[in-house]
CSV table of C-alpha atoms in Angstrom, one decimal:
chain,number,residue,atom,x,y,z
A,675,MET,CA,-122.1,-23.9,33.2
A,676,PHE,CA,-122.9,-27.1,35.0
A,677,ALA,CA,-123.6,-30.6,33.7
A,678,GLU,CA,-126.0,-33.1,35.4
A,679,LEU,CA,-124.5,-36.5,35.2
A,680,ILE,CA,-125.5,-40.1,35.8
A,681,ILE,CA,-122.4,-41.9,37.1
A,682,ASN,CA,-121.8,-45.2,35.5
A,683,VAL,CA,-120.5,-47.3,38.3
A,684,GLU,CA,-121.4,-50.8,39.5
A,685,ALA,CA,-123.0,-49.5,42.7
A,686,PRO,CA,-126.7,-48.6,42.4
A,687,LEU,CA,-127.2,-44.8,42.5
A,688,GLU,CA,-130.7,-43.2,42.7
A,689,SER,CA,-129.8,-39.7,41.8
A,690,SER,CA,-127.7,-37.6,39.4
A,691,PHE,CA,-124.6,-35.5,40.3
A,692,HIS,CA,-123.6,-32.0,39.2
A,693,TYR,CA,-120.1,-31.1,37.8
A,694,HIS,CA,-118.9,-27.8,36.5
A,695,VAL,CA,-117.8,-27.6,32.8
A,696,PRO,CA,-114.3,-26.2,32.2
A,697,ARG,CA,-114.2,-23.4,29.7
A,698,ASP,CA,-112.4,-25.4,27.1
A,699,LEU,CA,-115.2,-28.0,27.0
A,700,ARG,CA,-118.2,-25.7,27.0
A,701,ALA,CA,-118.4,-25.4,23.2
A,702,SER,CA,-118.3,-29.1,22.6
A,703,LEU,CA,-120.2,-30.7,25.5
A,704,GLN,CA,-123.7,-32.0,24.7
A,705,VAL,CA,-126.4,-33.9,26.4
A,706,GLY,CA,-125.7,-37.6,25.8
A,707,HIS,CA,-121.9,-37.3,25.9
A,708,LEU,CA,-119.8,-39.9,27.8
A,709,VAL,CA,-117.3,-38.1,30.1
A,710,GLU,CA,-114.6,-38.9,32.5
A,711,VAL,CA,-114.9,-37.5,36.1
A,712,GLU,CA,-113.6,-38.0,39.6
A,713,PHE,CA,-116.2,-39.8,41.7
A,714,GLY,CA,-115.1,-39.9,45.3
A,715,ARG,CA,-111.4,-40.8,45.1
A,716,ARG,CA,-111.6,-42.8,41.9
A,717,LEU,CA,-112.1,-42.1,38.2
A,718,ALA,CA,-115.5,-43.0,36.6
A,719,GLN,CA,-117.6,-42.6,33.5
A,720,GLY,CA,-120.5,-40.2,33.5
A,721,VAL,CA,-123.3,-39.7,31.1
A,722,VAL,CA,-124.5,-36.1,30.6
A,723,ILE,CA,-128.3,-36.0,31.0
A,724,GLY,CA,-128.7,-32.2,31.3
A,725,LEU,CA,-126.8,-28.8,31.1
A,726,HIS,CA,-127.7,-26.0,33.5
A,727,GLY,CA,-126.7,-22.5,34.4
A,728,GLU,CA,-126.4,-23.3,38.1
A,729,ALA,CA,-126.0,-26.3,40.4
A,730,PRO,CA,-128.0,-27.3,43.5
A,731,VAL,CA,-124.8,-27.7,45.5
A,732,ALA,CA,-122.2,-25.1,46.4
A,733,GLU,CA,-119.0,-27.0,45.5
A,734,THR,CA,-118.6,-29.1,42.3
A,735,LYS,CA,-115.8,-31.0,40.7
A,736,PRO,CA,-114.8,-30.3,37.1
A,737,ILE,CA,-115.4,-32.7,34.2
A,738,ILE,CA,-112.0,-34.1,33.3
A,739,ALA,CA,-112.5,-35.0,29.6
A,740,ILE,CA,-115.1,-36.0,27.0
A,741,ILE,CA,-114.4,-39.7,26.3
A,742,ASP,CA,-116.2,-39.9,22.9
A,743,PRO,CA,-116.8,-36.9,20.6
A,744,ILE,CA,-120.2,-38.4,19.5
A,745,PRO,CA,-123.0,-38.6,22.1
A,746,VAL,CA,-123.6,-42.2,23.1
A,747,ILE,CA,-127.3,-41.8,24.1
A,748,TYR,CA,-130.2,-39.7,22.8
A,749,PRO,CA,-132.5,-37.4,24.8
A,750,TRP,CA,-135.5,-39.7,24.2
A,751,GLN,CA,-133.4,-42.6,25.7
A,752,ILE,CA,-132.7,-40.6,28.8
A,753,GLU,CA,-136.5,-40.0,29.2
A,754,LEU,CA,-137.0,-43.7,28.8
A,755,ALA,CA,-134.4,-44.5,31.5
A,756,ARG,CA,-136.2,-42.0,33.8
A,757,TRP,CA,-139.5,-43.8,33.2
A,758,LEU,CA,-138.0,-47.2,33.8
A,759,SER,CA,-136.4,-46.0,37.0
A,760,GLU,CA,-139.7,-44.6,38.3
A,761,GLN,CA,-141.9,-47.4,37.0
A,762,TYR,CA,-139.8,-50.2,38.4
A,763,LEU,CA,-138.2,-48.4,41.3
A,764,ALA,CA,-134.8,-49.2,39.8
A,765,PRO,CA,-131.5,-47.2,40.2
A,766,LEU,CA,-131.3,-44.6,37.5
A,767,ASN,CA,-127.7,-45.3,36.6
A,768,GLY,CA,-128.6,-49.0,36.1
A,769,CYS,CA,-131.4,-48.0,33.7
A,770,ILE,CA,-129.1,-45.7,31.7
A,771,ARG,CA,-126.6,-48.5,31.4
A,772,LEU,CA,-129.2,-50.7,29.8
A,773,LEU,CA,-129.3,-48.2,26.9
A,774,LEU,CA,-125.5,-47.8,26.4
A,775,PRO,CA,-123.9,-49.6,23.4
A,776,PRO,CA,-122.3,-52.9,24.4
A,777,GLY,CA,-118.5,-52.5,25.2
A,778,LEU,CA,-118.8,-48.9,26.1
A,779,THR,CA,-118.8,-49.3,29.9
A,780,ARG,CA,-115.4,-49.4,31.5
A,781,TRP,CA,-114.9,-49.6,35.3
A,782,ALA,CA,-112.0,-47.8,37.1
A,783,ASP,CA,-109.0,-49.9,38.1
A,784,VAL,CA,-106.3,-49.4,40.7
A,785,THR,CA,-102.7,-48.8,39.7
A,786,VAL,CA,-100.1,-49.7,42.3
A,787,GLU,CA,-96.4,-48.8,42.3
A,788,LEU,CA,-93.6,-49.4,44.8
A,789,ASN,CA,-92.5,-46.2,46.7
A,790,PRO,CA,-88.9,-45.6,45.4
A,791,TYR,CA,-88.1,-43.9,48.8
A,792,TRP,CA,-89.1,-46.9,50.9
A,793,ASP,CA,-86.1,-48.0,53.0
A,794,GLY,CA,-87.2,-51.7,52.9
A,795,LYS,CA,-87.7,-51.9,56.6
A,796,GLY,CA,-90.7,-53.2,58.5
A,797,ARG,CA,-92.4,-56.6,58.7
A,798,LEU,CA,-94.7,-57.8,55.9
A,799,THR,CA,-97.4,-60.4,55.8
A,800,ASP,CA,-97.1,-63.3,53.3
A,801,ILE,CA,-99.4,-61.6,50.8
A,802,GLN,CA,-97.8,-58.2,51.2
A,803,GLU,CA,-94.4,-59.8,50.5
A,804,LEU,CA,-95.7,-61.4,47.3
A,805,ILE,CA,-97.1,-58.1,46.1
A,806,VAL,CA,-93.9,-56.1,46.9
A,807,GLU,CA,-91.9,-58.8,45.1
A,808,MET,CA,-94.2,-58.5,42.0
A,809,LEU,CA,-93.9,-54.7,42.0
A,810,ARG,CA,-90.1,-55.0,42.3
A,811,SER,CA,-89.8,-57.4,39.3
A,812,ARG,CA,-92.5,-56.2,37.0
A,813,GLY,CA,-92.9,-52.5,37.8
A,814,ASP,CA,-96.3,-50.7,38.1
A,815,LEU,CA,-99.3,-53.1,38.0
A,816,ARG,CA,-103.0,-52.8,37.7
A,817,GLY,CA,-105.3,-54.2,40.4
A,818,ARG,CA,-106.5,-57.0,38.1
A,819,GLN,CA,-102.9,-58.0,37.2
A,820,ILE,CA,-102.1,-58.3,40.9
A,821,ARG,CA,-105.2,-60.4,41.5
A,822,ARG,CA,-104.5,-62.8,38.6
A,823,ALA,CA,-100.9,-63.3,39.7
A,824,LEU,CA,-101.7,-64.2,43.3
A,825,PRO,CA,-102.5,-67.8,44.4
A,826,LYS,CA,-106.2,-68.5,44.3
A,827,LYS,CA,-106.5,-68.6,48.1
A,828,LEU,CA,-105.1,-65.1,48.5
A,829,ARG,CA,-106.9,-63.4,45.6
A,830,LYS,CA,-109.8,-62.1,47.8
A,831,ARG,CA,-107.4,-60.3,50.1
A,832,TRP,CA,-105.3,-58.4,47.5
A,833,GLN,CA,-107.2,-55.1,48.0
A,834,ASP,CA,-106.8,-55.1,51.8
A,835,ALA,CA,-103.1,-55.9,51.4
A,836,VAL,CA,-102.6,-53.0,48.9
A,837,ASN,CA,-104.4,-50.6,51.1
A,838,GLN,CA,-102.2,-51.6,54.0
A,839,LEU,CA,-99.1,-51.1,52.0
A,840,ALA,CA,-100.4,-47.7,50.8
A,841,ARG,CA,-101.1,-46.6,54.4
A,842,ARG,CA,-97.5,-47.5,55.4
A,843,ASP,CA,-96.2,-45.6,52.4
A,844,ILE,CA,-94.6,-48.7,51.0
A,845,ALA,CA,-96.7,-48.5,47.9
A,846,ARG,CA,-98.5,-45.8,46.0
A,847,LYS,CA,-102.1,-46.2,44.7
A,848,GLY,CA,-103.8,-44.4,41.8
A,849,THR,CA,-106.9,-45.0,39.7
A,850,ILE,CA,-107.2,-45.4,35.9
A,851,LEU,CA,-110.1,-45.5,33.6
A,852,ASP,CA,-109.6,-47.4,30.4
A,853,PRO,CA,-111.1,-46.0,27.2
A,854,PRO,CA,-114.2,-47.9,25.8
A,855,ARG,CA,-113.5,-51.2,24.1
A,856,ILE,CA,-116.1,-50.6,21.4
A,857,ARG,CA,-114.6,-49.7,18.1
A,858,PRO,CA,-115.9,-49.6,14.5
A,859,ARG,CA,-115.6,-53.0,12.9
A,860,ARG,CA,-113.0,-53.0,10.2
A,861,ILE,CA,-112.6,-55.6,7.4
A,862,ARG,CA,-109.6,-56.1,5.2
A,863,THR,CA,-110.2,-55.5,1.5
A,864,ALA,CA,-108.4,-56.2,-1.8
A,865,ALA,CA,-108.7,-54.4,-5.1
A,866,LEU,CA,-107.1,-54.7,-8.5
A,867,ASN,CA,-104.4,-52.1,-8.8
A,868,ALA,CA,-102.9,-52.7,-12.3
A,869,GLY,CA,-103.8,-53.2,-16.0
A,870,PRO,CA,-102.8,-56.0,-18.4
A,871,ARG,CA,-99.5,-54.5,-19.2
A,872,GLN,CA,-98.4,-54.2,-15.6
A,873,ILE,CA,-99.7,-57.7,-14.9
A,874,TRP,CA,-97.6,-59.2,-17.7
A,875,GLU,CA,-94.5,-57.3,-16.5
A,876,ALA,CA,-94.8,-58.8,-13.0
A,877,ALA,CA,-96.0,-62.3,-14.1
A,878,PRO,CA,-92.5,-63.8,-14.3
A,879,ALA,CA,-92.2,-63.2,-10.6
A,880,LEU,CA,-95.3,-65.3,-9.8
A,881,GLY,CA,-95.2,-69.1,-9.4
A,882,ARG,CA,-92.3,-71.3,-10.4
A,883,ALA,CA,-90.1,-71.4,-13.5
A,884,SER,CA,-91.5,-73.3,-16.5
A,885,LYS,CA,-90.1,-73.5,-20.0
A,886,GLN,CA,-93.6,-73.9,-21.5
A,887,SER,CA,-94.6,-70.7,-19.9
A,888,ASP,CA,-91.5,-69.0,-21.2
A,889,VAL,CA,-92.5,-70.0,-24.7
A,890,LEU,CA,-96.0,-68.4,-24.2
A,891,TYR,CA,-94.4,-65.3,-22.8
A,892,HIS,CA,-92.1,-65.0,-25.8
A,893,LEU,CA,-94.9,-65.4,-28.3
A,894,VAL,CA,-97.1,-62.8,-26.5
A,895,HIS,CA,-94.3,-60.2,-26.6
A,896,SER,CA,-92.8,-61.1,-30.0
A,897,GLU,CA,-93.1,-58.4,-32.7
A,898,ASP,CA,-93.2,-61.1,-35.3
A,899,PRO,CA,-96.6,-62.8,-35.4
A,900,LEU,CA,-95.1,-65.9,-36.8
A,901,PRO,CA,-91.6,-66.3,-35.3
A,902,ALA,CA,-89.5,-69.3,-36.4
A,903,GLU,CA,-89.8,-72.2,-34.0
A,904,GLU,CA,-86.1,-72.6,-33.9
A,905,ALA,CA,-85.6,-69.0,-32.9
A,906,VAL,CA,-88.3,-69.3,-30.2
A,907,ARG,CA,-86.6,-72.4,-28.7
A,908,GLU,CA,-83.2,-70.7,-28.8
A,909,ALA,CA,-84.5,-67.6,-27.0
A,910,THR,CA,-86.3,-69.5,-24.3
A,911,GLY,CA,-84.1,-72.6,-23.8
A,912,ALA,CA,-87.1,-74.8,-24.5
A,913,ASP,CA,-86.8,-78.1,-26.4
A,914,ALA,CA,-89.1,-79.9,-28.8
A,915,ALA,CA,-91.0,-81.7,-25.9
A,916,HIS,CA,-92.0,-78.4,-24.4
A,917,VAL,CA,-93.4,-77.1,-27.7
A,918,ASP,CA,-95.1,-80.4,-28.3
A,919,GLY,CA,-96.9,-80.1,-25.0
A,920,LEU,CA,-98.2,-76.6,-25.9
A,921,LEU,CA,-99.3,-78.0,-29.3
A,922,ALA,CA,-101.2,-80.8,-27.5
A,923,GLU,CA,-103.0,-78.3,-25.3
A,924,GLY,CA,-103.9,-76.2,-28.3
A,925,LEU,CA,-102.1,-73.1,-26.9
A,926,VAL,CA,-99.8,-72.8,-30.0
A,927,GLN,CA,-100.1,-73.7,-33.6
A,928,ARG,CA,-97.2,-74.9,-35.7
A,929,VAL,CA,-97.1,-73.4,-39.3
A,930,PRO,CA,-95.0,-75.9,-41.3
A,931,ALA,CA,-92.0,-74.9,-43.4
A,932,ALA,CA,-93.0,-73.6,-46.8
A,933,THR,CA,-91.7,-71.7,-49.8
A,934,LEU,CA,-93.4,-68.4,-50.0
A,935,LEU,CA,-93.9,-66.1,-53.0
A,936,VAL,CA,-93.4,-62.5,-51.9
A,937,ALA,CA,-93.6,-59.2,-53.7
A,938,ALA,CA,-90.2,-57.9,-54.9
A,939,ALA,CA,-91.4,-54.6,-56.6
A,940,PRO,CA,-94.4,-52.2,-56.7
A,941,ARG,CA,-97.6,-53.5,-58.2
A,942,ASP,CA,-97.6,-50.9,-61.0
A,943,GLY,CA,-96.1,-53.2,-63.6
A,944,VAL,CA,-98.3,-56.2,-62.8
A,945,PRO,CA,-100.8,-57.0,-65.5
A,946,ASP,CA,-104.5,-56.4,-64.6
A,947,VAL,CA,-105.3,-60.0,-64.7
A,948,LEU,CA,-102.7,-60.8,-62.0
A,949,GLN,CA,-103.5,-57.8,-59.7
A,950,PRO,CA,-105.8,-59.8,-57.3
A,951,LEU,CA,-103.2,-62.5,-56.9
A,952,PHE,CA,-100.4,-60.0,-56.4
A,953,ALA,CA,-102.4,-58.2,-53.7
A,954,ALA,CA,-102.8,-61.4,-51.7
A,955,LEU,CA,-99.0,-62.1,-51.4
A,956,PRO,CA,-97.2,-63.6,-49.6
A,957,LEU,CA,-98.6,-67.0,-50.5
A,958,ALA,CA,-97.2,-70.5,-50.5
A,959,VAL,CA,-95.9,-71.4,-53.9
A,960,ASP,CA,-97.7,-74.7,-54.0
A,961,SER,CA,-101.0,-72.9,-53.5
A,962,ILE,CA,-100.7,-70.8,-56.7
A,963,ASP,CA,-101.8,-71.8,-60.2
A,964,PRO,CA,-98.6,-72.9,-62.1
A,965,ALA,CA,-99.4,-70.7,-65.1
A,966,ALA,CA,-100.0,-67.6,-63.0
A,967,LEU,CA,-96.8,-68.4,-60.9
A,968,GLN,CA,-94.7,-68.6,-64.1
A,969,GLN,CA,-96.2,-65.4,-65.4
A,970,LEU,CA,-95.5,-63.5,-62.1
A,971,GLU,CA,-91.9,-64.8,-61.9
A,972,GLU,CA,-91.2,-63.9,-65.5
A,973,THR,CA,-92.2,-60.2,-64.8
A,974,GLY,CA,-89.5,-60.1,-62.1
A,975,LEU,CA,-92.0,-58.6,-59.6
A,976,VAL,CA,-91.9,-61.5,-57.2
A,977,THR,CA,-89.3,-63.7,-55.5
A,978,ARG,CA,-89.3,-67.0,-53.7
A,979,GLN,CA,-88.6,-67.0,-49.9
A,980,GLU,CA,-88.0,-70.1,-47.7
A,981,GLN,CA,-90.1,-70.0,-44.6
A,982,PRO,CA,-89.0,-72.4,-41.7
A,983,ASP,CA,-91.4,-74.0,-39.2
A,984,SER,CA,-93.0,-71.2,-37.2
A,985,LEU,CA,-95.2,-70.9,-34.2
A,986,ASN,CA,-98.5,-69.0,-33.8
A,987,LEU,CA,-100.2,-68.1,-30.4
A,988,THR,CA,-103.7,-69.5,-30.4
A,989,PRO,CA,-105.5,-67.9,-27.4
A,990,SER,CA,-105.9,-64.2,-26.9
A,991,ARG,CA,-103.4,-62.2,-24.9
A,992,GLN,CA,-105.7,-62.2,-21.9
A,993,GLN,CA,-106.4,-65.9,-22.1
A,994,ALA,CA,-102.7,-66.5,-22.5
A,995,LEU,CA,-102.0,-64.8,-19.2
A,996,HIS,CA,-104.3,-67.3,-17.4
A,997,HIS,CA,-102.5,-70.3,-19.0
A,998,TYR,CA,-99.1,-68.7,-18.4
A,999,LEU,CA,-99.7,-68.5,-14.7
A,1000,ARG,CA,-101.3,-72.0,-14.7
A,1001,LEU,CA,-98.2,-73.5,-16.2
A,1002,ARG,CA,-96.1,-71.8,-13.5
A,1003,GLY,CA,-98.4,-73.3,-10.7
A,1004,GLY,CA,-99.9,-69.9,-10.1
A,1005,GLU,CA,-103.6,-70.7,-10.7
A,1006,LYS,CA,-104.5,-68.9,-7.4
A,1007,TYR,CA,-102.9,-65.7,-8.7
A,1008,ALA,CA,-104.8,-66.0,-12.0
A,1009,ALA,CA,-108.1,-66.6,-10.1
A,1010,ILE,CA,-107.5,-63.6,-7.8
A,1011,LEU,CA,-106.8,-61.3,-10.7
A,1012,SER,CA,-109.8,-62.5,-12.7
A,1013,PHE,CA,-112.1,-62.2,-9.7
A,1014,LEU,CA,-111.0,-58.7,-8.7
A,1015,ALA,CA,-111.1,-57.5,-12.4
A,1016,ALA,CA,-114.7,-58.7,-12.6
A,1017,GLU,CA,-115.6,-57.0,-9.3
A,1018,ALA,CA,-114.0,-53.7,-10.2
A,1019,GLN,CA,-114.1,-52.4,-6.6
A,1020,PRO,CA,-112.6,-53.2,-3.2
A,1021,VAL,CA,-113.8,-56.6,-2.0
A,1022,PRO,CA,-113.5,-58.2,1.5
A,1023,VAL,CA,-110.6,-60.6,1.5
A,1024,SER,CA,-112.9,-63.3,2.9
A,1025,ASP,CA,-114.9,-63.1,-0.3
A,1026,VAL,CA,-111.6,-63.4,-2.3
A,1027,TYR,CA,-110.6,-66.5,-0.3
A,1028,ALA,CA,-114.0,-68.1,-0.8
A,1029,ALA,CA,-114.2,-67.4,-4.5
A,1030,THR,CA,-110.6,-68.4,-5.4
A,1031,GLY,CA,-109.4,-70.8,-2.7
A,1032,SER,CA,-106.4,-68.5,-2.1
A,1033,SER,CA,-104.9,-67.2,1.1
A,1034,LEU,CA,-103.3,-64.0,2.5
A,1035,TYR,CA,-100.0,-65.2,1.2
A,1036,HIS,CA,-101.2,-65.0,-2.4
A,1037,LEU,CA,-102.7,-61.5,-1.8
A,1038,ARG,CA,-99.5,-60.2,-0.2
A,1039,LYS,CA,-97.4,-61.6,-3.1
A,1040,LEU,CA,-99.6,-59.7,-5.6
A,1041,ALA,CA,-99.5,-56.6,-3.4
A,1042,GLU,CA,-95.6,-56.8,-3.4
A,1043,HIS,CA,-95.7,-56.2,-7.1
A,1044,ASP,CA,-98.4,-53.5,-7.0
A,1045,LEU,CA,-100.9,-55.7,-8.8
A,1046,VAL,CA,-103.3,-55.7,-5.8
A,1047,ARG,CA,-104.1,-53.0,-3.3
A,1048,LEU,CA,-104.8,-54.1,0.3
A,1049,GLY,CA,-106.8,-51.9,2.6
A,1050,ASP,CA,-109.6,-51.9,5.1
A,1051,GLU,CA,-113.1,-50.4,5.5
A,1052,HIS,CA,-115.4,-49.6,8.4
A,1053,VAL,CA,-118.5,-51.8,8.5
A,1054,TRP,CA,-121.7,-50.9,10.2
A,1055,ARG,CA,-122.6,-53.2,13.1
A,1056,ASP,CA,-126.2,-54.1,12.9
A,1057,PRO,CA,-127.3,-56.7,15.5
A,1058,LEU,CA,-130.8,-56.8,13.9
A,1059,ALA,CA,-129.6,-57.5,10.4
A,1060,GLY,CA,-131.5,-60.3,8.8
A,1061,ARG,CA,-134.2,-60.5,11.5
A,1062,ASP,CA,-137.8,-60.2,10.6
A,1063,PHE,CA,-140.1,-58.7,13.2
A,1064,VAL,CA,-143.3,-58.9,11.2
A,1065,PRO,CA,-145.5,-61.7,12.5
A,1066,ALA,CA,-146.3,-64.4,10.1
A,1067,GLU,CA,-150.0,-64.3,11.1
A,1068,ALA,CA,-152.3,-62.2,13.3
A,1069,PRO,CA,-152.2,-63.0,17.0
A,1070,THR,CA,-155.2,-64.7,18.6
A,1071,LEU,CA,-157.1,-62.0,20.6
A,1072,THR,CA,-158.2,-62.8,24.2
A,1073,ALA,CA,-161.8,-62.2,25.4
A,1074,ASP,CA,-160.7,-58.9,27.0
């Protein structure tokens, strides 16, 4: 099996070249594949433009490898390149190159190493001494590295100097063909990775310490819907000023101290006329009709209970989370979590930054606590995206 190739080198080439296909590549090689071959004494890229059972020459070199598993050019593009070459008398390899994706073409480069068996004898020119010293200090080098490292006035002579060193067996030359630069474009993404419970568990690690936020946290997680204010302050280390600040913002509500009437026995013995009132207990004593209060207390079915000042959380649990993070200087974290919850799918981090004013630091902090999942996605490169090729109006026809 033989492959007809167009060799993708800088020199103009009119014709194609035939290489034989090794047995291990026969099942996978297709027309349009980009392959690596030896062309002369250097490595080069070749584009397969045909597969044949025989070659027009007696001796052929093997294809070394398939560079990309997906063909880089279609058969109709190959026909277009042939037409261009014939119509405009242009080299066929140059016409093929016009149709290759940008970034795919890679030219061969020279590799140079110092011969470890060189005895160090023999006279060297100035440029040869510079190259030998570079190879001693830096090891193997590419041709372009040698060229860049030399003074400007010597750069045009580096190839002659390297060839002379190779002929004298002072240096060894080889060729290398880099893989294509083109890669799928990848964008970083972020997605919400936790529910409300996990977010609340991690919230104390976000932002800076705040006594007011500690009070909110305590009220959110308190089993008592109306905990005593003194107990809340004792548990959180907050003082009256912290609580007053929350009251001023409307985040908590203070229920004043009161004497409550609470049930002390089952309602079976309660007179029918007092049943509705008994069912509404506990109630503040001063809110009950005195005659009904006296009658309830005389039955022994109720008792008085002193209720100290207590605190009640005003916003919902979800709203409280936003205020909790705000009080800790973590508005960016709250904005990110809200934005990702609304999106409900991975979002480019650039969109997160634009919508929330945050940075990668904030995303990484959330990712540390498993609240956000960072990832990446392939993005189609479409150079024609957003361009309209439909003319706005019909062209003016010529007389012809």
